[in-house]
Amino acid sequence: MKNDNLIQYIYSIADNALILGQRLSELCGHGPSLETDIGITNMALDLLGQTRSYFQYAAKLSEEDITEDDLAYLRTERQYRNVLLVEQPNRDFAYVITRQFLFDAFHLLLLQKLQNSADETLSAIAKKSIKEVSYHFRFSSDWVKRLGDGTDKSHAKIQDAVDNLWTYTDELFHNLGTDSELIEKGIAIDLTKLKEEYYNKIKEIISEATLSIPESKYFQKGGKKGIHTEHMGYLLADLQYMQRTYPNMKW
Amino acid sequence: MTVKLEQHIDPSLIPVLQEVYDPEIPVLSLMDMGVVRYAQLIDGKVKIKITPTYSGCPAMDVMADDIVAAFAEQDMEADVELVLSPAWTTDWITEKGKKALEKYGIAAPLEEKLDKAALLGNEKIVKCTNCGSTNTKMISQFGSTACKALFQCEDCQEPFDYFKCLK
Ligand SMILES: [Zn+2]
């Protein structure tokens, strides 16, 4: 494929939005209240919309006869570059909110930098998406505070989610091996440089929510290299069912 | 603030475009919404560029189809392209558009600073579209569509949508 490094870089951003969007869509009609249900599906829609913009661009760059749909529906598990965090299941509302919060804080920082990318299309997509993601971050951090500083039960539940999902945060800051040339050219963002600001930001909100930060120094990784958790296969089976069963079908 | 970045519209095409409405807010024409960024006649063909309000807005495809259909009625062939840059902002909604929104029951977007204060619940400034009171509260940051938040009036109790500021 032409422009392969850039395309892999685009996957590493777009697949996060696609897979998290898919996870959130699963909650459509199942949110704990009407308002949160609507909020969550709104965010899913934003993320899937952003994914389309990235994939349309990647399909064009490939100079092959493929569309955004081929990229979303017809790659194999190993070809998805999303981080493990976003594929984690919707165990309960506290997990949904914590996963969202840990991702949104990163997503916002990434888009802030990507707005200045030397690649015009990536910069335009970032400028568009950042407006939406600001709302996502406000929504998820509000809920972290409400659940954390809420009842004993909500506090315990979200503390459990923070303890379990924390291990997936470090991977957010791993660059792909193929990114270095793109970083030098000012196209890709060096993710390692966002780490300090990220942890400062989320720690501030977590402590405001009266929650504590896990002490574990062990972090999971692999998603960006295509090595996913067991949950990913089930998610893809759902996501890809239609195109696999009825190839080339259109709505 | 009315920044009209790169809006190139052939005035002769405006009458047709003014009759194409947002499928989800049928009182707001695409012109008043500010999503039409480019409209020119090139070699007898109409070339249109529209910019999405929100990335995932499902109405965009419908809008593109509606534009093609509106020009087809005038025996003109139109081609619609979706562009991302510059990104749409609520500043591009015209005054006429804002009035139409309010009449339809959707509170028009406040300017950025006030919008933040309203959405964070710091100030009561969003006007009820039913009775005009500003004694209102936000029920949900996300409303029936991505572009709106849900409010309720504490005087007349009417729930209503508020079009969020997007900048
Ligand atoms: Zn009222």
XYZ file of C-alpha atoms and ligand atoms in Angstrom:
419
model
C 0.000 0.000 0.000
C 1.169 3.533 -0.707
C 1.808 5.918 2.192
C 1.819 2.957 4.535
C 3.384 4.685 7.539
C 0.905 7.519 7.406
C -1.980 5.095 6.981
C -0.853 3.093 10.016
C -0.653 6.337 11.954
C -4.190 7.234 10.912
C -5.403 3.789 12.027
C -3.784 4.334 15.415
C -5.952 7.410 15.910
C -9.108 6.386 14.054
C -9.347 2.861 15.476
C -9.581 4.303 18.994
C -12.562 6.372 17.896
C -14.133 3.484 15.989
C -13.825 0.891 18.734
C -14.863 3.215 21.545
C -17.741 4.436 19.370
C -18.807 0.821 18.876
C -18.628 0.124 22.622
C -20.733 3.185 23.379
C -23.263 2.253 20.684
C -23.876 -1.013 22.524
C -25.441 1.106 25.266
C -28.020 2.674 22.971
C -31.321 2.123 24.757
C -29.559 0.631 27.797
C -28.179 3.716 29.567
C -28.993 4.008 33.286
C -31.168 7.070 32.636
C -32.592 8.737 29.555
C -30.138 11.643 29.785
C -27.038 9.480 30.115
C -28.293 7.167 27.381
C -28.664 10.122 25.031
C -25.327 11.578 26.116
C -23.480 8.336 25.513
C -25.028 7.708 22.096
C -24.289 11.317 21.127
C -20.641 10.696 21.928
C -20.729 7.435 19.970
C -22.043 9.333 16.977
C -19.317 11.977 17.244
C -16.635 9.295 17.424
C -17.995 7.343 14.469
C -18.249 10.568 12.478
C -14.615 11.358 13.246
C -13.667 7.815 12.246
C -15.301 8.313 8.856
C -13.246 11.435 8.188
C -10.006 9.628 9.054
C -10.862 6.513 7.045
C -11.981 8.469 3.992
C -8.570 10.096 4.062
C -6.721 6.794 4.585
C -8.653 5.157 1.733
C -7.662 8.013 -0.559
C -4.020 7.844 0.511
C -3.850 4.119 -0.224
C -4.549 4.805 -3.933
C -6.346 1.490 -3.999
C -9.928 0.750 -4.850
C -11.161 0.770 -1.237
C -13.554 2.883 0.832
C -13.970 3.844 4.470
C -16.206 0.789 4.899
C -13.466 -1.638 3.866
C -11.250 -0.195 6.569
C -13.898 -0.293 9.278
C -15.393 -3.688 8.486
C -12.947 -5.836 6.609
C -9.640 -5.727 8.423
C -8.606 -8.619 10.652
C -8.149 -8.240 14.408
C -4.371 -7.944 14.171
C -4.711 -4.994 11.796
C -6.560 -2.779 14.285
C -4.268 -0.303 16.028
C -6.530 0.836 18.888
C -5.307 0.820 22.473
C -6.572 -1.898 24.813
C -8.408 0.648 26.958
C -11.137 1.405 24.414
C -12.030 -2.233 23.717
C -12.704 -3.015 27.397
C -16.331 -4.062 27.950
C -19.174 -2.026 29.465
C -19.154 -3.828 32.795
C -21.259 -1.216 34.553
C -21.849 2.521 34.360
C -18.787 3.269 36.509
C -16.622 1.377 34.013
C -18.194 3.143 31.058
C -17.536 6.542 32.630
C -14.011 5.728 33.799
C -12.975 4.296 30.418
C -14.410 7.402 28.765
C -12.709 9.768 31.188
C -9.288 8.106 30.877
C -9.587 8.229 27.103
C -11.140 11.708 26.724
C -8.357 13.378 28.712
C -5.822 11.821 26.338
C -7.927 12.438 23.219
C -8.240 16.128 24.016
C -4.479 16.544 24.480
C -3.765 14.655 21.269
C -6.180 16.756 19.216
C -4.789 19.979 20.650
C -1.425 19.016 19.192
C -2.769 17.447 16.017
C -4.452 20.725 15.083
C -0.955 21.961 14.227
C 0.047 18.891 12.229
C 1.929 19.574 9.011
C -0.638 17.331 7.342
C -3.525 19.590 6.333
C -6.226 16.951 6.406
C -5.259 15.640 9.835
C -5.141 19.193 11.107
C -8.635 19.900 9.725
C -10.098 16.741 11.254
C -8.486 17.607 14.608
C -9.884 21.142 14.527
C -13.340 19.743 13.883
C -13.147 16.918 16.435
C -11.695 18.906 19.296
C -14.902 20.883 19.657
C -16.837 17.667 20.135
C -14.295 16.006 22.387
C -14.299 19.013 24.740
C -17.937 18.166 25.468
C -17.079 14.488 25.962
C -14.406 15.338 28.498
C -16.722 17.662 30.358
C -19.387 14.942 30.491
C -17.072 12.166 31.657
C -15.162 14.219 34.224
C -18.437 15.517 35.681
C -19.628 11.952 36.144
C -16.331 10.832 37.667
C -16.824 13.508 40.317
C -20.500 12.713 40.841
C -19.916 8.994 41.267
C -16.707 9.370 43.264
C -18.078 11.996 45.596
C -21.542 10.427 45.615
C -22.814 7.553 47.766
C -20.644 4.873 49.387
C -21.790 2.453 46.733
C -21.087 4.702 43.740
C -17.720 5.596 45.263
C -16.786 1.936 45.680
C -17.880 1.083 42.158
C -15.952 3.817 40.420
C -12.881 3.236 42.578
C -12.993 -0.371 41.412
C -13.203 0.791 37.787
C -10.285 3.211 38.235
C -8.206 0.461 39.882
C -8.872 -1.960 37.046
C -8.626 0.362 34.045
C -5.568 2.270 35.257
C -3.324 -0.465 33.892
C -4.372 0.467 30.337
C -3.392 4.137 30.525
C 0.314 3.889 29.785
C -0.253 2.432 26.320
C -1.922 5.665 25.231
C 1.569 7.180 25.092
C 3.291 4.527 22.982
C 4.305 5.659 19.525
C 4.229 3.148 16.682
C 7.687 2.167 15.482
C 6.802 3.593 12.083
C 5.902 7.004 13.525
C 9.400 8.402 13.995
C 9.774 9.711 10.454
C 6.308 11.275 10.602
C 7.112 12.884 13.952
C 10.259 14.410 12.482
C 8.228 15.863 9.627
C 5.754 17.410 12.072
C 2.903 15.212 10.796
C 2.540 12.816 13.729
C 2.573 13.750 17.408
C 5.199 12.366 19.761
C 2.849 10.821 22.323
C 5.505 10.358 24.996
C 5.502 14.125 25.407
C 1.835 14.240 26.399
C 2.219 11.873 29.309
C 3.108 14.255 32.114
C 0.339 16.711 31.323
C -2.133 13.841 31.066
C -1.407 12.344 34.449
C -1.394 15.761 36.119
C -4.782 16.532 34.641
C -6.484 13.276 35.529
C -4.964 13.049 38.980
C -6.402 16.458 39.775
C -9.909 15.344 38.815
C -9.575 11.944 40.474
C -8.604 13.515 43.768
C -11.403 16.079 43.462
C -13.680 13.048 43.105
C -12.269 11.788 46.462
C -10.858 8.741 44.674
C -7.386 7.346 45.017
C -4.812 6.563 42.367
C -3.672 2.963 42.063
C -0.087 2.362 43.061
C 0.572 -0.418 40.585
C 3.403 0.283 38.191
C 2.487 -2.579 35.903
C 0.852 -1.541 32.656
C -0.789 -3.548 29.865
C 0.067 -2.970 26.246
C -0.292 -4.583 22.839
C -3.333 -3.070 21.158
C -1.327 -0.645 19.070
C 0.660 -3.587 17.720
C -2.492 -5.522 16.959
C -2.298 -7.815 19.984
C -5.692 -7.328 21.570
C -7.509 -8.597 24.655
C -10.060 -11.406 24.418
C -12.859 -8.828 24.239
C -11.829 -7.521 20.847
C -12.868 -10.588 18.856
C -16.420 -10.450 20.181
C -16.621 -6.756 19.459
C -15.415 -7.246 15.887
C -17.822 -10.125 15.349
C -20.639 -7.675 16.079
C -19.115 -4.807 14.135
C -18.264 -6.822 11.036
C -21.175 -9.243 10.919
C -23.119 -7.492 8.194
C -20.258 -6.988 5.739
C -18.886 -10.486 6.310
C -22.248 -12.158 5.846
C -23.516 -9.998 3.005
C -20.374 -8.716 1.249
C -20.720 -5.242 -0.261
C -24.200 -4.725 1.153
C -25.273 -1.105 1.460
C -27.929 0.538 3.602
C -18.560 38.260 15.603
C -19.448 37.157 12.104
C -16.387 35.580 10.629
C -17.336 34.350 7.181
C -14.190 32.550 6.254
C -13.938 31.400 2.669
C -17.598 31.608 1.864
C -17.877 31.930 -1.916
C -21.483 31.929 -2.963
C -22.861 32.919 -6.337
C -25.863 35.155 -5.470
C -27.936 33.672 -8.288
C -27.893 30.289 -6.529
C -29.060 31.605 -3.161
C -32.826 31.446 -3.876
C -32.614 27.685 -4.425
C -30.332 27.077 -1.442
C -32.620 29.118 0.790
C -35.388 26.625 0.155
C -33.372 23.644 1.383
C -33.881 23.007 5.083
C -32.099 21.078 7.799
C -34.028 17.775 7.916
C -33.910 17.764 11.723
C -34.705 21.452 12.235
C -37.097 22.092 9.346
C -37.340 25.854 9.985
C -33.657 26.480 9.439
C -32.452 26.777 5.848
C -28.974 25.563 5.018
C -28.057 29.151 4.175
C -29.174 30.394 7.581
C -27.370 27.558 9.277
C -24.167 28.630 7.545
C -23.183 25.170 6.351
C -22.962 26.171 2.683
C -19.409 27.377 2.180
C -19.145 27.423 -1.584
C -21.660 27.575 -4.423
C -20.585 28.346 -7.973
C -21.720 27.625 -11.495
C -18.920 25.916 -13.374
C -19.472 24.934 -17.011
C -23.226 24.898 -16.483
C -22.950 22.643 -13.435
C -23.574 23.717 -9.852
C -20.703 22.961 -7.528
C -21.527 23.105 -3.806
C -19.394 22.607 -0.729
C -20.972 22.102 2.679
C -19.296 21.717 6.049
C -20.753 19.421 8.724
C -22.091 20.837 11.981
C -20.899 17.772 13.936
C -18.662 14.998 12.531
C -21.255 12.300 12.917
C -24.272 14.404 11.974
C -26.473 11.960 10.045
C -28.328 14.877 8.497
C -25.381 15.825 6.278
C -26.019 13.091 3.695
C -29.688 14.031 3.575
C -28.778 17.702 3.116
C -26.511 16.826 0.200
C -29.293 14.779 -1.426
C -31.807 17.571 -0.822
C -29.533 20.131 -2.473
C -29.148 17.925 -5.551
C -32.917 17.442 -5.675
C -33.639 21.176 -5.298
C -31.398 22.038 -8.223
C -32.764 19.145 -10.271
C -36.186 20.775 -9.978
C -34.687 23.810 -11.711
C -33.227 21.496 -14.372
C -29.760 22.060 -13.001
C -27.206 19.440 -12.189
C -25.508 19.861 -8.812
C -22.562 18.181 -7.225
C -22.129 18.416 -3.442
C -18.860 17.938 -1.634
C -18.408 17.710 2.131
C -15.474 19.784 3.392
C -14.064 19.846 6.923
C -12.075 23.014 6.860
C -12.712 25.599 8.122
C -14.701 23.851 10.839
C -18.282 25.025 11.263
C -19.097 27.247 14.210
C -22.432 28.408 15.621
C -21.286 31.964 14.773
C -22.241 31.156 11.197
C -25.926 30.822 12.032
C -27.493 34.037 10.716
C -29.650 36.378 12.810
C -32.655 35.240 10.785
C -31.682 31.668 11.538
C -31.431 32.344 15.275
C -34.896 33.919 15.297
C -36.299 30.923 13.413
C -34.720 28.572 15.971
C -36.245 30.430 18.921
C -39.667 30.455 17.291
C -39.369 26.728 16.722
C -38.677 26.193 20.445
C -34.908 25.826 20.394
C -32.944 28.425 22.357
C -30.259 29.950 20.119
C -26.582 29.544 21.059
C -25.121 32.134 23.406
C -21.628 33.424 22.833
C -18.796 31.209 24.015
C -18.185 32.643 27.492
C -21.858 32.799 28.407
C -22.421 29.355 26.931
C -19.831 27.867 29.247
C -21.351 29.578 32.262
C -24.781 28.283 31.248
C -23.673 24.696 30.633
C -21.708 24.548 33.856
C -24.790 25.776 35.665
C -22.947 28.840 36.988
C -25.394 31.343 35.571
C -29.051 31.278 34.673
C -29.031 32.961 31.278
C -30.645 30.577 28.808
C -34.082 31.935 28.039
C -37.085 29.620 28.101
C -38.508 29.476 24.575
C -41.996 29.108 25.996
C -42.308 31.936 28.559
C -39.066 33.897 28.227
C -37.929 33.334 31.818
C -34.231 32.828 32.458
C -35.012 30.773 35.548
C -33.952 27.640 33.688
C -31.667 24.710 34.398
C -29.740 22.252 32.296
C -31.122 18.714 32.464
C -28.592 17.118 30.154
C -25.524 18.340 28.314
C -26.556 16.201 25.352
C -30.005 16.619 23.862
C -31.998 14.918 21.136
C -29.179 15.578 18.660
C -25.455 16.189 19.147
C -25.828 19.932 18.586
C -28.279 20.486 21.431
C -28.441 20.381 25.232
C -31.647 19.758 27.161
C -32.965 22.492 29.457
C -36.040 22.931 31.595
C -37.793 26.102 32.663
C -38.325 26.288 36.418
C -41.125 28.823 36.053
C -43.397 27.266 33.433
C -41.816 23.775 33.732
C -41.487 23.445 29.958
C -38.517 21.356 28.777
C -36.718 22.772 25.730
C -33.612 22.343 23.615
C -30.676 24.729 23.666
C -28.438 24.878 20.615
C -24.932 24.566 22.095
C -22.254 27.044 21.163
C -19.635 25.386 18.984
C -16.424 27.273 18.368
Zn -40.756 28.924 30.783
